[in-house]
mmCIF file of C-alpha atoms in Angstrom:
data_model
loop_
_atom_site.group_PDB
_atom_site.id
_atom_site.type_symbol
_atom_site.label_atom_id
_atom_site.label_comp_id
_atom_site.label_asym_id
_atom_site.label_seq_id
_atom_site.Cartn_x
_atom_site.Cartn_y
_atom_site.Cartn_z
ATOM 1 C CA MET A 1 13.871 -27.309 -27.684
ATOM 2 C CA GLN A 2 15.642 -24.381 -28.318
ATOM 3 C CA THR A 3 14.538 -22.327 -31.261
ATOM 4 C CA HIS A 4 16.684 -19.981 -33.557
ATOM 5 C CA GLN A 5 15.088 -17.059 -31.664
ATOM 6 C CA ASP A 6 16.056 -18.310 -28.247
ATOM 7 C CA ALA A 7 19.656 -18.753 -29.493
ATOM 8 C CA VAL A 8 19.859 -15.249 -30.599
ATOM 9 C CA GLU A 9 18.340 -13.886 -27.386
ATOM 10 C CA ASN A 10 20.816 -16.062 -25.404
ATOM 11 C CA THR A 11 23.723 -14.634 -27.309
ATOM 12 C CA LEU A 12 22.485 -11.048 -26.972
ATOM 13 C CA ALA A 13 22.427 -11.645 -23.219
ATOM 14 C CA PHE A 14 25.760 -12.960 -23.079
ATOM 15 C CA LEU A 15 27.246 -9.795 -25.208
ATOM 16 C CA ASP A 16 25.311 -7.549 -22.847
ATOM 17 C CA ARG A 17 26.695 -9.177 -19.789
ATOM 18 C CA CYS A 18 30.053 -8.508 -21.061
ATOM 19 C CA GLY A 19 29.458 -4.886 -21.682
ATOM 20 C CA ILE A 20 29.706 -5.090 -25.458
ATOM 21 C CA GLN A 21 27.245 -2.619 -27.132
ATOM 22 C CA LEU A 22 25.622 -3.480 -30.435
ATOM 23 C CA SER A 23 23.546 -1.298 -32.827
ATOM 24 C CA ASP A 24 19.961 -2.521 -33.385
ATOM 25 C CA ARG A 25 21.163 -3.454 -36.935
ATOM 26 C CA GLU A 26 23.806 -5.650 -35.557
ATOM 27 C CA LYS A 27 21.359 -7.281 -33.147
ATOM 28 C CA GLY A 28 19.580 -8.524 -36.235
ATOM 29 C CA MET A 29 22.698 -9.922 -37.665
ATOM 30 C CA ILE A 30 23.632 -12.600 -34.994
ATOM 31 C CA GLU A 31 24.560 -15.922 -36.772
ATOM 32 C CA VAL A 32 23.770 -19.066 -35.215
ATOM 33 C CA ALA A 33 25.941 -21.920 -36.678
ATOM 34 C CA ASP A 34 24.751 -25.419 -36.039
ATOM 35 C CA PHE A 35 27.163 -26.862 -38.529
ATOM 36 C CA GLY A 36 24.428 -29.043 -39.995
ATOM 37 C CA LEU A 37 24.587 -31.368 -37.083
ATOM 38 C CA PRO A 38 21.770 -32.663 -35.199
ATOM 39 C CA ASP A 39 23.108 -32.052 -31.638
ATOM 40 C CA TYR A 40 23.117 -28.197 -31.621
ATOM 41 C CA PRO A 41 23.472 -26.496 -29.102
ATOM 42 C CA ARG A 42 26.024 -29.022 -27.781
ATOM 43 C CA SER A 43 28.074 -28.523 -30.913
ATOM 44 C CA GLY A 44 27.589 -24.858 -32.396
ATOM 45 C CA LEU A 45 28.578 -21.438 -32.221
ATOM 46 C CA GLN A 46 26.920 -17.985 -32.241
ATOM 47 C CA LEU A 47 28.732 -15.004 -33.709
ATOM 48 C CA LEU A 48 28.518 -11.347 -34.976
ATOM 49 C CA THR A 49 30.905 -10.130 -37.764
ATOM 50 C CA TYR A 50 31.845 -6.555 -37.432
ATOM 51 C CA ILE A 51 33.815 -6.192 -40.462
ATOM 52 C CA ASN A 52 35.345 -8.755 -43.118
ATOM 53 C CA THR A 53 37.360 -7.037 -45.902
ATOM 54 C CA PRO A 54 40.111 -8.903 -48.103
ATOM 55 C CA ARG A 55 42.546 -7.194 -45.651
ATOM 56 C CA TYR A 56 41.274 -8.017 -42.178
ATOM 57 C CA CYS A 57 38.228 -9.386 -40.165
ATOM 58 C CA ALA A 58 36.758 -8.889 -36.755
ATOM 59 C CA LYS A 59 34.085 -10.905 -35.150
ATOM 60 C CA GLU A 60 32.552 -11.653 -31.680
ATOM 61 C CA LEU A 61 32.015 -15.286 -30.764
ATOM 62 C CA VAL A 62 29.753 -16.508 -28.268
ATOM 63 C CA LEU A 63 29.798 -20.191 -26.807
ATOM 64 C CA LEU A 64 26.968 -21.426 -24.624
ATOM 65 C CA PRO A 65 28.008 -23.253 -21.384
ATOM 66 C CA ASN A 66 30.165 -26.243 -22.534
ATOM 67 C CA GLN A 67 29.266 -25.686 -26.166
ATOM 68 C CA THR A 68 31.815 -26.948 -28.709
ATOM 69 C CA CYS A 69 32.893 -25.672 -31.987
ATOM 70 C CA PRO A 70 33.974 -28.582 -34.129
ATOM 71 C CA GLU A 71 37.570 -29.261 -35.375
ATOM 72 C CA HIS A 72 38.434 -27.492 -38.739
ATOM 73 C CA ARG A 73 41.135 -25.574 -40.491
ATOM 74 C CA HIS A 74 41.357 -22.727 -42.682
ATOM 75 C CA PRO A 75 43.185 -23.679 -45.951
ATOM 76 C CA PRO A 76 45.202 -21.583 -48.241
ATOM 77 C CA PHE A 77 43.262 -19.523 -50.836
ATOM 78 C CA ASN A 78 43.724 -16.471 -53.202
ATOM 79 C CA ASN A 79 47.567 -16.852 -52.859
ATOM 80 C CA THR A 80 47.406 -16.589 -49.063
ATOM 81 C CA SER A 81 48.335 -19.199 -46.568
ATOM 82 C CA GLY A 82 44.873 -19.246 -45.298
ATOM 83 C CA LYS A 83 42.954 -17.414 -42.455
ATOM 84 C CA GLN A 84 45.215 -16.645 -39.487
ATOM 85 C CA GLU A 85 43.136 -15.887 -36.332
ATOM 86 C CA THR A 86 43.662 -14.539 -32.922
ATOM 87 C CA PHE A 87 41.115 -15.572 -30.253
ATOM 88 C CA ARG A 88 40.901 -13.078 -27.254
ATOM 89 C CA CYS A 89 38.767 -14.433 -24.573
ATOM 90 C CA ARG A 90 36.544 -11.543 -23.186
ATOM 91 C CA TRP A 91 34.345 -13.236 -20.729
ATOM 92 C CA GLY A 92 34.276 -16.773 -19.189
ATOM 93 C CA GLU A 93 36.603 -19.599 -20.202
ATOM 94 C CA VAL A 94 37.418 -21.392 -23.401
ATOM 95 C CA TYR A 95 39.613 -24.425 -23.991
ATOM 96 C CA LEU A 96 41.176 -23.845 -27.461
ATOM 97 C CA PHE A 97 42.635 -27.275 -28.965
ATOM 98 C CA VAL A 98 45.273 -26.669 -31.562
ATOM 99 C CA ASP A 99 48.034 -28.820 -33.310
ATOM 100 C CA ASP A 100 50.788 -26.860 -31.695
ATOM 101 C CA GLU A 101 53.561 -28.880 -29.919
ATOM 102 C CA GLU A 102 54.214 -26.226 -27.318
ATOM 103 C CA LEU A 103 50.805 -26.428 -25.726
ATOM 104 C CA SER A 104 49.858 -28.802 -22.965
ATOM 105 C CA LEU A 105 48.644 -32.415 -23.635
ATOM 106 C CA ASN A 106 44.887 -32.857 -22.909
ATOM 107 C CA ASN A 107 45.511 -35.725 -20.899
ATOM 108 C CA ALA A 108 48.859 -34.929 -19.220
ATOM 109 C CA ASN A 109 47.538 -35.789 -15.787
ATOM 110 C CA GLY A 110 45.776 -39.028 -16.798
ATOM 111 C CA GLN A 111 42.367 -37.071 -16.984
ATOM 112 C CA PRO A 112 41.404 -35.191 -20.147
ATOM 113 C CA VAL A 113 40.278 -31.545 -19.157
ATOM 114 C CA CYS A 114 37.874 -31.678 -22.202
ATOM 115 C CA GLN A 115 35.823 -34.272 -24.024
ATOM 116 C CA PRO A 116 34.568 -33.829 -27.588
ATOM 117 C CA PRO A 117 30.726 -34.263 -27.924
ATOM 118 C CA GLU A 118 29.576 -37.843 -27.469
ATOM 119 C CA GLY A 119 29.308 -39.779 -30.524
ATOM 120 C CA TYR A 120 31.513 -37.505 -32.496
ATOM 121 C CA GLU A 121 34.885 -38.343 -30.839
ATOM 122 C CA GLN A 122 36.464 -39.710 -34.144
ATOM 123 C CA TRP A 123 36.289 -36.201 -35.602
ATOM 124 C CA TYR A 124 38.489 -34.646 -32.943
ATOM 125 C CA THR A 125 42.200 -35.270 -33.535
ATOM 126 C CA CYS A 126 44.016 -32.353 -31.593
ATOM 127 C CA GLN A 127 45.598 -33.522 -28.489
ATOM 128 C CA ARG A 128 46.881 -30.329 -27.251
ATOM 129 C CA TYR A 129 45.158 -27.228 -25.747
ATOM 130 C CA ILE A 130 45.429 -23.818 -24.130
ATOM 131 C CA LEU A 131 42.914 -22.544 -21.643
ATOM 132 C CA LEU A 132 42.003 -18.931 -22.386
ATOM 133 C CA ARG A 133 40.399 -16.852 -19.577
ATOM 134 C CA ALA A 134 39.237 -13.226 -19.835
ATOM 135 C CA GLY A 135 41.986 -11.108 -20.913
ATOM 136 C CA GLU A 136 43.959 -13.875 -22.470
ATOM 137 C CA GLN A 137 44.661 -14.657 -26.253
ATOM 138 C CA TYR A 138 46.311 -17.093 -28.721
ATOM 139 C CA THR A 139 46.860 -16.940 -32.366
ATOM 140 C CA VAL A 140 46.102 -19.953 -34.488
ATOM 141 C CA LYS A 141 48.486 -20.331 -37.431
ATOM 142 C CA PRO A 142 46.793 -20.696 -41.106
ATOM 143 C CA ASP A 143 45.840 -24.049 -42.220
ATOM 144 C CA THR A 144 46.207 -25.536 -38.495
ATOM 145 C CA ARG A 145 43.506 -27.904 -37.112
ATOM 146 C CA HIS A 146 41.722 -26.431 -34.067
ATOM 147 C CA TRP A 147 38.602 -26.719 -32.088
ATOM 148 C CA PHE A 148 37.217 -25.175 -28.944
ATOM 149 C CA GLN A 149 34.721 -25.711 -26.118
ATOM 150 C CA ALA A 150 33.519 -23.274 -23.551
ATOM 151 C CA GLY A 151 33.783 -23.811 -19.852
ATOM 152 C CA LYS A 152 30.687 -24.226 -17.633
ATOM 153 C CA GLN A 153 29.626 -20.499 -17.816
ATOM 154 C CA GLY A 154 30.105 -20.195 -21.541
ATOM 155 C CA ALA A 155 32.521 -17.685 -23.161
ATOM 156 C CA VAL A 156 32.621 -14.598 -25.206
ATOM 157 C CA ILE A 157 35.605 -14.245 -27.521
ATOM 158 C CA SER A 158 36.775 -11.451 -29.761
ATOM 159 C CA GLU A 159 38.249 -12.861 -33.007
ATOM 160 C CA PHE A 160 40.817 -10.797 -35.000
ATOM 161 C CA SER A 161 41.902 -12.177 -38.277
ATOM 162 C CA SER A 162 42.887 -12.107 -41.833
ATOM 163 C CA GLU A 163 39.902 -12.417 -44.365
ATOM 164 C CA SER A 164 37.315 -14.898 -43.283
ATOM 165 C CA ARG A 165 36.021 -17.294 -45.872
ATOM 166 C CA ASP A 166 33.811 -19.615 -43.890
ATOM 167 C CA ASP A 167 32.715 -21.236 -47.083
ATOM 168 C CA LEU A 168 36.244 -22.649 -47.478
ATOM 169 C CA ASP A 169 36.681 -24.181 -43.963
ATOM 170 C CA ILE A 170 37.592 -27.762 -43.992
ATOM 171 C CA PHE A 171 36.097 -29.660 -41.070
ATOM 172 C CA THR A 172 37.601 -32.936 -39.810
ATOM 173 C CA ASP A 173 33.973 -34.474 -39.791
ATOM 174 C CA PRO A 174 33.049 -34.679 -43.497
ATOM 175 C CA ASN A 175 29.324 -34.407 -42.507
ATOM 176 C CA ILE A 176 29.775 -30.814 -41.566
ATOM 177 C CA LYS A 177 28.582 -28.134 -43.734
ATOM 178 C CA ARG A 178 29.485 -24.699 -42.379
ATOM 179 C CA ILE A 179 27.523 -22.744 -44.814
ATOM 180 C CA GLY A 180 24.174 -23.955 -45.570
ATOM 181 C CA MET B 1 50.829 18.081 -14.094
ATOM 182 C CA GLN B 2 49.927 14.612 -15.443
ATOM 183 C CA THR B 3 52.637 12.147 -15.283
ATOM 184 C CA HIS B 4 53.068 9.159 -17.512
ATOM 185 C CA GLN B 5 52.064 6.973 -14.604
ATOM 186 C CA ASP B 6 48.886 9.033 -14.137
ATOM 187 C CA ALA B 7 48.193 8.407 -17.896
ATOM 188 C CA VAL B 8 48.451 4.828 -17.645
ATOM 189 C CA GLU B 9 46.362 4.505 -14.469
ATOM 190 C CA ASN B 10 43.689 6.639 -16.051
ATOM 191 C CA THR B 11 43.666 4.463 -19.233
ATOM 192 C CA LEU B 12 43.326 1.304 -17.201
ATOM 193 C CA ALA B 13 40.484 2.691 -15.267
ATOM 194 C CA PHE B 14 38.712 3.555 -18.721
ATOM 195 C CA LEU B 15 39.272 -0.026 -19.909
ATOM 196 C CA ASP B 16 38.093 -1.460 -16.669
ATOM 197 C CA ARG B 17 34.839 0.689 -16.612
ATOM 198 C CA CYS B 18 34.253 -0.661 -20.080
ATOM 199 C CA GLY B 19 34.636 -4.264 -18.886
ATOM 200 C CA ILE B 20 37.728 -4.812 -20.931
ATOM 201 C CA GLN B 21 39.935 -7.413 -19.221
ATOM 202 C CA LEU B 22 43.824 -7.362 -19.591
ATOM 203 C CA SER B 23 46.449 -9.614 -18.349
ATOM 204 C CA ASP B 24 49.097 -8.300 -16.129
ATOM 205 C CA ARG B 25 51.532 -8.235 -18.926
ATOM 206 C CA GLU B 26 49.257 -6.100 -21.035
ATOM 207 C CA LYS B 27 48.729 -3.695 -18.076
ATOM 208 C CA GLY B 28 52.374 -2.856 -18.542
ATOM 209 C CA MET B 29 52.164 -2.270 -22.197
ATOM 210 C CA ILE B 30 49.877 0.713 -22.305
ATOM 211 C CA GLU B 31 51.240 3.212 -24.621
ATOM 212 C CA VAL B 32 50.936 6.870 -24.066
ATOM 213 C CA ALA B 33 51.224 8.965 -27.177
ATOM 214 C CA ASP B 34 51.871 12.577 -26.741
ATOM 215 C CA PHE B 35 52.974 13.122 -30.372
ATOM 216 C CA GLY B 36 55.900 15.241 -29.254
ATOM 217 C CA LEU B 37 53.586 18.099 -28.551
ATOM 218 C CA PRO B 38 53.643 20.304 -25.543
ATOM 219 C CA ASP B 39 49.979 20.282 -24.922
ATOM 220 C CA TYR B 40 49.372 16.599 -23.807
ATOM 221 C CA PRO B 41 46.774 15.463 -22.623
ATOM 222 C CA ARG B 42 44.778 18.007 -24.692
ATOM 223 C CA SER B 43 46.247 16.227 -27.736
ATOM 224 C CA GLY B 44 47.209 12.782 -27.335
ATOM 225 C CA LEU B 45 46.090 9.128 -27.175
ATOM 226 C CA GLN B 46 46.489 5.993 -25.149
ATOM 227 C CA LEU B 47 46.440 2.588 -26.548
ATOM 228 C CA LEU B 48 47.029 -0.984 -26.183
ATOM 229 C CA THR B 49 47.937 -3.213 -29.178
ATOM 230 C CA TYR B 50 46.662 -6.784 -28.812
ATOM 231 C CA ILE B 51 48.275 -8.110 -32.097
ATOM 232 C CA ASN B 52 49.910 -6.612 -35.046
ATOM 233 C CA THR B 53 51.171 -8.743 -37.777
ATOM 234 C CA PRO B 54 51.605 -8.271 -41.665
ATOM 235 C CA ARG B 55 48.128 -9.716 -42.096
ATOM 236 C CA TYR B 56 45.999 -7.948 -39.460
ATOM 237 C CA CYS B 57 46.067 -5.639 -36.344
ATOM 238 C CA ALA B 58 43.758 -5.101 -33.281
ATOM 239 C CA LYS B 59 44.196 -2.428 -30.625
ATOM 240 C CA GLU B 60 42.169 -0.631 -27.927
ATOM 241 C CA LEU B 61 42.367 3.256 -27.983
ATOM 242 C CA VAL B 62 41.467 5.302 -25.053
ATOM 243 C CA LEU B 63 40.593 9.058 -25.224
ATOM 244 C CA LEU B 64 40.397 11.049 -22.227
ATOM 245 C CA PRO B 65 37.651 13.562 -21.985
ATOM 246 C CA ASN B 66 37.750 16.025 -24.995
ATOM 247 C CA GLN B 67 41.173 14.613 -26.005
ATOM 248 C CA THR B 68 42.204 15.055 -29.682
ATOM 249 C CA CYS B 69 44.387 12.507 -31.826
ATOM 250 C CA PRO B 70 45.688 14.851 -34.398
ATOM 251 C CA GLU B 71 45.048 14.607 -38.130
ATOM 252 C CA HIS B 72 47.133 12.139 -40.136
ATOM 253 C CA ARG B 73 46.884 9.690 -42.822
ATOM 254 C CA HIS B 74 48.518 6.052 -43.444
ATOM 255 C CA PRO B 75 50.295 6.114 -46.682
ATOM 256 C CA PRO B 76 51.023 2.987 -48.911
ATOM 257 C CA PHE B 77 53.963 0.823 -48.158
ATOM 258 C CA ASN B 78 55.300 -2.705 -49.038
ATOM 259 C CA ASN B 79 53.027 -2.816 -52.160
ATOM 260 C CA THR B 80 49.879 -2.239 -50.094
ATOM 261 C CA SER B 81 47.438 0.726 -50.342
ATOM 262 C CA GLY B 82 48.376 1.707 -46.699
ATOM 263 C CA LYS B 83 46.723 0.884 -43.429
ATOM 264 C CA GLN B 84 42.797 0.544 -43.608
ATOM 265 C CA GLU B 85 41.116 0.792 -40.198
ATOM 266 C CA THR B 86 37.960 0.122 -38.596
ATOM 267 C CA PHE B 87 37.118 2.302 -35.602
ATOM 268 C CA ARG B 88 34.419 0.756 -33.281
ATOM 269 C CA CYS B 89 33.282 2.767 -30.286
ATOM 270 C CA ARG B 90 32.891 0.699 -27.169
ATOM 271 C CA TRP B 91 32.167 3.398 -24.551
ATOM 272 C CA GLY B 92 31.576 7.164 -24.625
ATOM 273 C CA GLU B 93 31.310 9.190 -27.793
ATOM 274 C CA VAL B 94 34.068 10.052 -30.455
ATOM 275 C CA TYR B 95 33.844 12.610 -33.253
ATOM 276 C CA LEU B 96 35.708 11.061 -36.183
ATOM 277 C CA PHE B 97 36.785 13.576 -38.827
ATOM 278 C CA VAL B 98 37.513 12.187 -42.320
ATOM 279 C CA ASP B 99 37.939 13.445 -45.853
ATOM 280 C CA ASP B 100 34.698 11.502 -46.903
ATOM 281 C CA GLU B 101 32.174 13.521 -48.988
ATOM 282 C CA GLU B 102 29.337 11.310 -47.609
ATOM 283 C CA LEU B 103 29.811 12.505 -44.069
ATOM 284 C CA SER B 104 28.216 15.581 -42.406
ATOM 285 C CA LEU B 105 29.853 19.080 -42.595
ATOM 286 C CA ASN B 106 31.353 20.170 -39.097
ATOM 287 C CA ASN B 107 29.596 23.505 -39.369
ATOM 288 C CA ALA B 108 26.359 22.408 -41.166
ATOM 289 C CA ASN B 109 24.198 24.436 -38.672
ATOM 290 C CA GLY B 110 26.633 27.355 -38.370
ATOM 291 C CA GLN B 111 28.238 26.179 -35.114
ATOM 292 C CA PRO B 112 30.977 23.444 -35.482
ATOM 293 C CA VAL B 113 30.424 20.487 -33.142
ATOM 294 C CA CYS B 114 34.089 20.196 -32.604
ATOM 295 C CA GLN B 115 37.175 22.545 -32.506
ATOM 296 C CA PRO B 116 40.701 21.404 -32.973
ATOM 297 C CA PRO B 117 43.121 22.146 -29.968
ATOM 298 C CA GLU B 118 43.640 25.866 -29.626
ATOM 299 C CA GLY B 119 46.870 27.180 -31.355
ATOM 300 C CA TYR B 120 46.902 24.122 -33.654
ATOM 301 C CA GLU B 121 43.925 25.033 -36.029
ATOM 302 C CA GLN B 122 46.006 25.146 -39.090
ATOM 303 C CA TRP B 123 47.042 21.515 -38.971
ATOM 304 C CA TYR B 124 43.374 20.353 -39.073
ATOM 305 C CA THR B 125 41.835 20.258 -42.570
ATOM 306 C CA CYS B 126 39.116 17.655 -42.500
ATOM 307 C CA GLN B 127 35.687 19.292 -42.692
ATOM 308 C CA ARG B 128 33.280 16.324 -42.277
ATOM 309 C CA TYR B 129 32.747 14.121 -39.505
ATOM 310 C CA ILE B 130 30.843 11.157 -38.036
ATOM 311 C CA LEU B 131 29.801 10.935 -34.462
ATOM 312 C CA LEU B 132 30.369 7.282 -33.189
ATOM 313 C CA ARG B 133 28.521 6.189 -30.130
ATOM 314 C CA ALA B 134 28.997 2.954 -28.074
ATOM 315 C CA GLY B 135 28.017 0.138 -30.636
ATOM 316 C CA GLU B 136 28.709 2.265 -33.821
ATOM 317 C CA GLN B 137 31.828 2.022 -36.201
ATOM 318 C CA TYR B 138 33.341 3.415 -39.266
ATOM 319 C CA THR B 139 35.977 2.304 -41.702
ATOM 320 C CA VAL B 140 38.711 4.882 -42.801
ATOM 321 C CA LYS B 141 40.014 4.116 -46.240
ATOM 322 C CA PRO B 142 43.818 3.861 -46.742
ATOM 323 C CA ASP B 143 45.845 7.113 -47.262
ATOM 324 C CA THR B 144 42.886 9.245 -46.199
ATOM 325 C CA ARG B 145 43.348 12.157 -43.709
ATOM 326 C CA HIS B 146 41.463 11.845 -40.404
ATOM 327 C CA TRP B 147 41.422 12.878 -36.812
ATOM 328 C CA PHE B 148 39.244 12.330 -33.810
ATOM 329 C CA GLN B 149 38.155 13.942 -30.606
ATOM 330 C CA ALA B 150 36.312 12.487 -27.517
ATOM 331 C CA GLY B 151 33.202 13.768 -26.145
ATOM 332 C CA LYS B 152 33.113 15.166 -22.677
ATOM 333 C CA GLN B 153 33.399 11.626 -20.876
ATOM 334 C CA GLY B 154 36.263 10.387 -23.088
ATOM 335 C CA ALA B 155 35.945 7.170 -25.115
ATOM 336 C CA VAL B 156 37.131 3.739 -25.549
ATOM 337 C CA ILE B 157 37.530 2.579 -29.167
ATOM 338 C CA SER B 158 38.478 -0.850 -30.766
ATOM 339 C CA GLU B 159 40.551 -0.551 -33.761
ATOM 340 C CA PHE B 160 40.592 -3.361 -36.248
ATOM 341 C CA SER B 161 42.947 -3.013 -39.147
ATOM 342 C CA SER B 162 45.447 -4.040 -41.728
ATOM 343 C CA GLU B 163 49.130 -4.098 -40.562
ATOM 344 C CA SER B 164 49.920 -1.049 -38.395
ATOM 345 C CA ARG B 165 53.186 0.786 -39.199
ATOM 346 C CA ASP B 166 52.972 3.841 -36.894
ATOM 347 C CA ASP B 167 56.345 4.866 -37.897
ATOM 348 C CA LEU B 168 55.097 5.618 -41.426
ATOM 349 C CA ASP B 169 52.151 7.898 -40.390
ATOM 350 C CA ILE B 170 52.056 11.214 -42.081
ATOM 351 C CA PHE B 171 50.710 14.010 -39.772
ATOM 352 C CA THR B 172 49.341 17.282 -41.249
ATOM 353 C CA ASP B 173 51.439 19.052 -38.533
ATOM 354 C CA PRO B 174 55.091 18.645 -39.584
ATOM 355 C CA ASN B 175 56.172 19.031 -36.093
ATOM 356 C CA ILE B 176 54.565 15.739 -34.941
ATOM 357 C CA LYS B 177 56.628 12.710 -34.417
ATOM 358 C CA ARG B 178 54.490 9.817 -33.617
ATOM 359 C CA ILE B 179 57.336 7.550 -32.833
ATOM 360 C CA GLY B 180 60.124 9.212 -30.842
#
């Protein structure tokens, strides 16, 4: 069984492999999000927030091999349209599913490139995706459903965004609690 | 003499050394800022803008060895207090000078750690600085004068900020034009 400390060590190893330097203080700030689901690490996300202000936010996200961040959206708040975010893949590969008509269909060739975590399929509704490799990025519009899954090596992703309010996230799966 | 193409190649080499992957399109988008001054590369900055929207902005900045980005501030615009920015050093060292009473004095021990570019001293007024090494960051408040100089190896810096409007920057040196 993977402990919290294992998850943190794993995350630090991914960031180090990617050449991302952290202060000792930041090494102690790694967040392990299990979304209150029993299937972590299959569903989950590890992250470090560099800065989060009412004006902008920047984080590093780490996905373990084939790990999935469950489907959610960022609703309007404080007279804003909701969090807008840009995912920039730094290392590995990530399949980003978004309700965006301009993206490819998951099963365009008969065989889907990604499957949601087994047993949770009903909570994944986005049919279209973009594959991001290192050096590629995509911006998710506010209040738009999305989820993402790493390729077999895992992934490191820089997230640039407007203010982050994780407590307001709305997950398609009503059982999920992002903030404990 | 250093040509524009030399500066771009040099910048790409710094980013590559730092493990930062770019798309081919982005490699063609490297910006070389000489600030309209005759002493580039002593004064200057190389950068790549990943995303710039009314809600947030993210860039990579590259400083050549001992290169200086001249003193400036980001004034209020569009009912905002002006650009707020977080500098995160990814590689090398950068001396960031800011009008912030909590920082160290440049000449606290009698010998200043940094000198402005020779002949331009009058346009550098900030007396306090913070040294950022890889994995360290600092946030500059809106409308606050600042300038920065790389250590002897140069530096790669991620900039996270509110919307960037380089055309509005106010430089202490009235001869500087940021945008041609």
